[in-house]
Amino acid sequence: MRAAVCTAALAFCASAVAAEQGGIIPLPASVAPGSGGFEVNSATTIVAAAGDAVKAGRYLAQLWKRSNGLVLRVEAHTPGARGSVIIFRKAPGFGLEAYRLEVAPNQVTISASTAAGLFYGAVSLWQLLPAGIKDGRIPAQTIIDEPRFAWRGLMLDSSRHFQSPAFVRSMIDWMSWHKLNVLHWHLTDDQGWRLQIRRYPRLTTVGGWRIPAGIPGVPAEKPYGGFYTQDQVRDIVAFAATRHVQIVPEIDMPGHAQAAVAAYPALGTATGDRPPKLVVSSKWGVHTHLFNLEPNTFRFLENVLDEVLQLFPSRYIHVGGDEAVKDEWNASPGVQARARELGIANTEALQSYFTQEIGRHLAARGRRLVGWDEILQPGLPSDAVVMSWRGVDGARAAARIGNDTVLAPQPILYFDRRQSSLASEPTGRMEIVTVEDVYRFEPVDPLLSKDQQRHVLGLQGNLWSEHMPNEARVEWMALPRAAALAEVAWSSAPRNWPDFISRLAAMQPRYRAFGVTSADSLFGIDAHIARAGEAIGVTLANLPELTGAGLDTRIRYTLDGREPTTSAASYTEPLTVAAGTSIHAATFLGKEQVSRTWSEHLDAHSAARRSSSELELCSNRVGLLLEPVAREGEFSSDAPIAVDIMNPCWIYRGVDLQQGPGIVAAVAALPFNYELGADAASIQVGDARSPDGELEVRLDRCDGTLLGLLPLAPAANRAGVTQLPAQRLPVQSGRHDVCLKFARPRLDPMWGLEWVEIGG
Ligand code: ACM
């Protein structure tokens, strides 16, 4: 058979590519199928003569050992005896990260000119053998591959929540499996300074710790925080080098500086006659405290950066620049006097001065300044890199004036958004950014010329961690969206969503083998339970982005308490079951179970009960999924509460009120720890009738007739979810929408509705 050569330009080859390449994410640039296949088993030897080839060969052996249980030797020379060989060799003529992977019967050859190229060849070969297989056949093929973009990144926010050094190493590891190569490490912010600076110990002894937010009346037992010692950072940076990941540290300035100012008040902006007296913030949102513009403050920042440069060899050093609201600078006699000395009339332009001063310091040390797109002001150093986060306009503007840029636009590359509407999503922002949204992100801007487009270094996803209080949650929010991002950033092959899903399914057992959490939202089950006469009706569905892909996916279920397998009943239409039945269901792609098992014990309660994420929010100005705990850092076994913090209010559609049904609600007091500036004044607290307030139940609309009033007193000053005493609602004809909203005496605590049951 003559092998077809498929390149990025030949879209019609996509299905041949899918069949031949196993499960490589990101899709290689070019795959030419061969004939026959390569048998890999314990008689296979990895041959690598020296240096980088040995490192790549050993890494491949390590990966296969963990995900496949396949143990291979790495030898310097081809053994004379039987058995297939995998040869790693350095060869001239390849690009910086490029490699060739030739799979032929009895021999695989991975060639590259660099250590990174050999490493990526090893990672691709690893993924050509499905996980769990110790004795398999990899189809013959030739892969010629190199990245589309040089910057393929993720940003980790270690300030809002702190992750252990072991987690950061593990993240670097799984990033490298996707050929992601930049970890932008957000190390400082209002809520914590996380990097040890020897010259200024208070940055971490004071700035590294905060009193966690909590509801009034629930005291904090200990401060929340942590920091990375310089030894730990050196260790992480060295590890990252072995995975070809560059760490770009971020020291945010002149805003997001509250933790630093709490540690060293003289750095802050005085609006009266004393330096500001601040604590490390335990609130989320945009804070107003900025560094001042005194020469001593610049010396401080330069000294900090000098220690940063000692630790991080990256050419790129990120200095933030985002969300520096100028209220304090405008109000500060000291800053205004300094502005006059500098001859800068406009307070906004002071930020430009700030960027230029810091940029000069970095340039003199051979480094390039990176900043969020607010740095895009007249006088921006020509080698500064603009990270475009307020959409892609910043990237376009930067490229047009000849500055390099990185695409990190919200919302699509902001991985703090939830991934689906499923009730199984953990805490995060309510706005939905699906894996498919990320996969379909188009980094080529049609409004840029080819020359301007060359200034787009690449793209990155941002893991802002306000609502990722532990490491498993960071992984859940990152994966598999990071896999989709990797494909966009690396692969010049045409996008093929169904094919990507199949390769993603093949990655899942690898994530599991390494103990890495990956969200299964894409494959998850959307379940609706309703009363059906005396019985219970159950409707199950996959999400549209899965069903629309046209793959062989199906939901299988059992009603006898057993785990679903491929021989379980296939769901084809809504089920009607007797109360007391337990249902277990899961999504299968071919023979593989690709979702976790969803299960529910069905009774009258499940038919009448709706969690907050199953209800409709009355508005979605700042919609969040929040942990129902009294104190930040604690965890609940209850589902997160979906709430618009600007308007805690929910709608239960189409409720049968003919019998004058009972109502039960479960609620939780939630800390109101948000820095909203003037917007806070627009929040309506309602008309509380008692010291702790009430949950109002209204007919049809949120200003409709009051049907019920559930006092919050039983839940006040209590941690977690409290079920309020049941009430009976007055009889109404037919079905109605019901609005549920809180009337509270003050903003803090905010109240959240965990679930409501009407007529159970
Ligand atoms: C940002 O999200 N403030 C860069």
Coordinates of N, CA, C and O in Angstrom, one line a residue, residues 325-424:
V325 N -6.0 50.6 39.8 CA -6.9 51.8 39.8 C -6.2 52.9 40.5 O -5.5 52.7 41.5
K326 N -6.3 54.1 40.0 CA -5.5 55.2 40.4 C -6.0 56.1 41.5 O -5.5 57.2 41.8
D327 N -7.1 55.6 42.2 CA -7.7 56.4 43.2 C -6.7 56.9 44.2 O -6.7 58.1 44.6
E328 N -5.9 56.0 44.7 CA -4.9 56.4 45.8 C -3.9 57.4 45.2 O -3.5 58.4 45.9
W329 N -3.4 57.1 44.0 CA -2.4 58.0 43.5 C -3.0 59.4 43.3 O -2.3 60.4 43.5
N330 N -4.3 59.4 42.8 CA -4.9 60.7 42.7 C -5.1 61.5 44.0 O -5.0 62.7 44.1
A331 N -5.3 60.7 45.1 CA -5.6 61.3 46.4 C -4.4 61.5 47.2 O -4.5 62.1 48.3
S332 N -3.2 61.1 46.7 CA -2.0 61.2 47.5 C -1.2 62.5 47.2 O -0.7 62.6 46.1
P333 N -1.1 63.3 48.2 CA -0.2 64.5 48.0 C 1.2 64.1 47.6 O 1.8 64.8 46.8
G334 N 1.7 63.1 48.2 CA 3.1 62.6 47.9 C 3.2 62.2 46.5 O 4.2 62.6 45.8
V335 N 2.3 61.4 46.0 CA 2.4 60.9 44.6 C 2.2 62.1 43.7 O 2.9 62.3 42.7
Q336 N 1.3 63.0 44.0 CA 1.1 64.2 43.1 C 2.3 65.1 43.1 O 2.7 65.6 42.0
A337 N 3.0 65.2 44.2 CA 4.2 66.0 44.3 C 5.3 65.4 43.4 O 6.0 66.0 42.6
R338 N 5.4 64.1 43.5 CA 6.4 63.3 42.7 C 6.1 63.5 41.2 O 7.0 63.6 40.4
A339 N 4.8 63.4 40.9 CA 4.4 63.5 39.5 C 4.8 64.9 39.0 O 5.3 65.0 37.8
R340 N 4.7 65.9 39.8 CA 5.1 67.3 39.3 C 6.6 67.3 39.1 O 7.1 67.8 38.1
E341 N 7.3 66.7 40.1 CA 8.8 66.7 39.9 C 9.2 66.0 38.6 O 10.1 66.4 37.9
L342 N 8.4 64.9 38.3 CA 8.8 64.2 37.1 C 8.2 64.8 35.8 O 8.5 64.4 34.7
G343 N 7.4 65.8 36.0 CA 6.8 66.5 34.9 C 5.7 65.7 34.2 O 5.5 65.8 33.0
I344 N 5.1 64.8 35.0 CA 4.0 64.0 34.4 C 2.7 64.5 34.9 O 2.3 64.4 36.1
A345 N 1.9 65.0 34.0 CA 0.6 65.7 34.4 C -0.5 64.7 34.7 O -1.3 64.9 35.6
N346 N -0.5 63.6 34.0 CA -1.6 62.7 34.0 C -1.3 61.5 34.9 O -0.3 60.8 34.7
T347 N -2.2 61.2 35.8 CA -1.9 60.1 36.8 C -1.8 58.8 36.1 O -1.0 58.0 36.4
E348 N -2.6 58.6 35.0 CA -2.5 57.3 34.3 C -1.1 57.2 33.7 O -0.6 56.0 33.7
A349 N -0.6 58.3 33.2 CA 0.8 58.2 32.6 C 1.9 57.8 33.7 O 3.0 57.4 33.3
L350 N 1.5 58.0 34.9 CA 2.5 57.6 36.0 C 2.8 56.1 35.9 O 3.9 55.6 36.2
Q351 N 1.8 55.3 35.5 CA 2.0 53.9 35.4 C 3.0 53.6 34.3 O 3.8 52.7 34.4
S352 N 2.9 54.4 33.2 CA 3.9 54.2 32.1 C 5.3 54.5 32.6 O 6.3 53.8 32.3
Y353 N 5.4 55.5 33.4 CA 6.7 55.8 34.0 C 7.2 54.6 34.8 O 8.4 54.2 34.8
F354 N 6.3 54.1 35.6 CA 6.6 52.9 36.4 C 7.1 51.8 35.6 O 8.2 51.2 35.9
T355 N 6.4 51.5 34.5 CA 6.8 50.4 33.6 C 8.2 50.6 33.0 O 9.0 49.7 32.9
Q356 N 8.4 51.9 32.6 CA 9.7 52.2 32.0 C 10.8 52.0 32.9 O 11.9 51.5 32.6
E357 N 10.7 52.5 34.2 CA 11.7 52.4 35.1 C 12.1 50.9 35.4 O 13.2 50.5 35.4
I358 N 11.1 50.1 35.6 CA 11.3 48.7 35.9 C 11.8 48.0 34.6 O 12.8 47.1 34.7
G359 N 11.3 48.4 33.4 CA 11.8 47.8 32.2 C 13.3 48.0 32.0 O 14.0 47.2 31.5
R360 N 13.7 49.3 32.3 CA 15.1 49.6 32.2 C 16.0 48.7 33.0 O 17.0 48.2 32.6
H361 N 15.5 48.5 34.3 CA 16.3 47.7 35.2 C 16.4 46.3 34.6 O 17.5 45.7 34.7
L362 N 15.3 45.7 34.1 CA 15.4 44.4 33.6 C 16.2 44.3 32.4 O 17.0 43.4 32.2
A363 N 16.1 45.3 31.5 CA 16.8 45.3 30.2 C 18.3 45.3 30.5 O 19.1 44.6 29.8
A364 N 18.7 46.1 31.5 CA 20.1 46.2 31.8 C 20.7 44.8 32.3 O 21.9 44.6 32.3
R365 N 19.8 44.0 32.7 CA 20.3 42.6 33.1 C 19.9 41.5 32.1 O 19.8 40.4 32.5
G366 N 19.6 42.0 30.9 CA 19.4 41.0 29.8 C 18.0 40.3 29.9 O 17.8 39.3 29.3
R367 N 17.0 40.9 30.6 CA 15.7 40.3 30.6 C 14.7 41.2 30.0 O 14.9 42.4 29.8
R368 N 13.6 40.5 29.6 CA 12.5 41.3 28.9 C 11.3 41.4 29.8 O 10.9 40.4 30.4
L369 N 10.8 42.5 29.9 CA 9.6 42.8 30.8 C 8.3 42.2 30.1 O 8.1 42.4 28.9
V370 N 7.5 41.5 30.8 CA 6.2 41.1 30.4 C 5.2 41.8 31.3 O 5.4 41.9 32.5
G371 N 4.1 42.2 30.8 CA 3.0 42.8 31.6 C 1.7 42.6 31.0 O 1.5 42.3 29.8
W372 N 0.6 42.7 31.9 CA -0.7 42.6 31.4 C -1.0 43.8 30.5 O -0.3 44.7 30.5
D373 N -2.1 43.7 29.7 CA -2.2 44.7 28.6 C -2.4 46.1 29.1 O -2.3 47.0 28.3
E374 N -2.6 46.4 30.4 CA -2.6 47.8 30.9 C -1.3 48.5 30.6 O -1.2 49.7 30.7
I375 N -0.2 47.7 30.4 CA 1.1 48.4 30.2 C 1.2 49.0 28.9 O 2.1 49.8 28.6
L376 N 0.2 48.8 28.0 CA 0.2 49.3 26.7 C -0.1 50.8 26.7 O -1.3 51.2 26.5
Q377 N 0.9 51.6 26.9 CA 0.7 53.0 27.0 C 1.9 53.7 26.2 O 2.9 53.0 26.0
P378 N 1.8 54.9 25.9 CA 2.9 55.6 25.2 C 4.2 55.4 26.0 O 4.2 55.5 27.2
G379 N 5.3 55.1 25.3 CA 6.6 55.0 26.0 C 6.9 53.6 26.4 O 7.9 53.3 27.0
L380 N 6.0 52.6 26.0 CA 6.3 51.2 26.3 C 7.6 50.8 25.7 O 7.8 51.0 24.5
P381 N 8.5 50.2 26.5 CA 9.7 49.7 25.9 C 9.5 48.8 24.7 O 8.5 48.0 24.7
S382 N 10.3 48.9 23.6 CA 10.0 48.1 22.4 C 10.1 46.6 22.6 O 9.5 45.9 21.8
D383 N 10.9 46.2 23.6 CA 11.0 44.8 23.8 C 10.1 44.2 24.8 O 10.1 43.0 25.1
A384 N 9.2 45.0 25.3 CA 8.2 44.6 26.3 C 7.2 43.6 25.7 O 6.8 43.9 24.5
V385 N 6.8 42.6 26.4 CA 5.8 41.7 25.9 C 4.4 42.0 26.6 O 4.4 42.1 27.8
V386 N 3.4 42.1 25.8 CA 2.1 42.5 26.3 C 1.2 41.2 26.4 O 1.0 40.5 25.4
M387 N 0.7 41.0 27.6 CA -0.1 39.8 27.8 C -1.6 40.3 27.7 O -2.0 41.0 28.6
S388 N -2.3 39.8 26.7 CA -3.6 40.4 26.4 C -4.6 39.6 27.1 O -4.9 38.4 26.8
W389 N -5.2 40.2 28.1 CA -6.2 39.5 28.9 C -7.6 40.1 28.8 O -8.6 39.4 29.0
R390 N -7.7 41.4 28.5 CA -9.1 42.0 28.4 C -9.5 41.8 26.9 O -9.6 42.7 26.1
G391 N -9.7 40.5 26.5 CA -10.0 40.2 25.1 C -8.7 40.1 24.4 O -7.6 40.0 25.0
V392 N -8.8 40.3 23.0 CA -7.6 40.2 22.2 C -7.1 41.5 21.7 O -6.2 41.6 20.9
D393 N -7.8 42.6 22.1 CA -7.5 43.9 21.6 C -6.1 44.3 21.9 O -5.4 45.0 21.1
G394 N -5.7 44.0 23.1 CA -4.3 44.3 23.6 C -3.3 43.7 22.7 O -2.3 44.3 22.4
A395 N -3.5 42.4 22.3 CA -2.6 41.7 21.5 C -2.5 42.4 20.1 O -1.4 42.6 19.5
R396 N -3.7 42.7 19.6 CA -3.7 43.4 18.3 C -3.0 44.7 18.3 O -2.1 45.0 17.4
A397 N -3.2 45.5 19.3 CA -2.6 46.8 19.4 C -1.1 46.7 19.6 O -0.3 47.4 19.0
A398 N -0.7 45.7 20.4 CA 0.8 45.5 20.6 C 1.4 45.1 19.3 O 2.5 45.6 19.0
A399 N 0.8 44.1 18.7 CA 1.5 43.6 17.4 C 1.6 44.7 16.4 O 2.5 44.8 15.6
R400 N 0.6 45.6 16.4 CA 0.6 46.7 15.4 C 1.7 47.7 15.6 O 2.2 48.3 14.7
I401 N 2.1 47.9 16.9 CA 3.2 48.8 17.1 C 4.5 48.0 17.2 O 5.5 48.6 17.6
G402 N 4.5 46.8 17.0 CA 5.7 46.0 16.9 C 6.2 45.4 18.2 O 7.3 44.9 18.3
N403 N 5.3 45.4 19.2 CA 5.7 44.7 20.4 C 5.2 43.2 20.4 O 4.1 42.9 19.8
D404 N 6.0 42.3 21.0 CA 5.5 41.0 21.1 C 4.4 40.9 22.1 O 4.2 41.7 23.0
T405 N 3.6 39.8 21.9 CA 2.4 39.7 22.7 C 2.0 38.2 22.9 O 2.4 37.3 22.2
V406 N 1.3 38.0 24.0 CA 0.8 36.6 24.3 C -0.7 36.7 24.5 O -1.2 37.6 25.2
L407 N -1.4 35.8 24.0 CA -2.9 35.8 24.1 C -3.3 35.0 25.3 O -3.0 33.8 25.5
A408 N -4.0 35.7 26.2 CA -4.5 35.1 27.4 C -5.9 35.7 27.7 O -6.2 36.2 28.8
P409 N -6.8 35.8 26.7 CA -8.0 36.6 26.9 C -9.0 35.9 27.8 O -9.3 34.7 27.7
Q410 N -9.6 36.8 28.6 CA -10.8 36.3 29.3 C -12.0 36.5 28.3 O -12.0 37.4 27.5
P411 N -13.1 35.7 28.4 CA -13.2 34.6 29.4 C -12.6 33.3 28.9 O -12.4 32.4 29.6
I412 N -12.3 33.2 27.6 CA -12.1 31.9 27.0 C -10.9 31.2 27.5 O -10.9 30.0 27.6
L413 N -9.8 31.9 27.8 CA -8.6 31.3 28.3 C -8.5 31.5 29.8 O -7.4 31.4 30.4
Y414 N -9.6 31.8 30.5 CA -9.6 32.0 31.9 C -10.2 30.7 32.5 O -11.5 30.6 32.5
F415 N -9.4 29.9 33.0 CA -9.8 28.6 33.5 C -10.4 28.6 34.9 O -10.5 27.6 35.5
D416 N -10.8 29.8 35.4 CA -11.5 29.8 36.7 C -13.0 29.8 36.4 O -13.8 29.7 37.3
R417 N -13.4 29.7 35.1 CA -14.8 29.6 34.8 C -15.2 28.1 34.9 O -14.3 27.2 34.6
R418 N -16.4 27.8 35.2 CA -16.8 26.4 35.3 C -16.9 25.8 33.8 O -17.0 26.6 32.8
Q419 N -16.8 24.5 33.7 CA -16.7 23.9 32.4 C -18.0 23.4 31.8 O -18.0 23.0 30.7
S420 N -19.0 23.4 32.6 CA -20.3 22.9 32.1 C -21.4 23.4 33.1 O -21.1 24.0 34.2
S421 N -22.7 23.1 32.7 CA -23.8 23.5 33.6 C -24.1 22.4 34.6 O -25.0 22.5 35.4
L422 N -23.3 21.3 34.6 CA -23.6 20.1 35.4 C -23.5 20.5 36.9 O -22.6 21.2 37.3
A423 N -24.3 19.8 37.7 CA -24.3 20.1 39.2 C -23.0 19.6 39.8 O -22.6 19.9 40.9
S424 N -22.2 18.8 39.0 CA -21.0 18.2 39.6 C -19.8 19.2 39.5 O -18.7 18.9 40.0

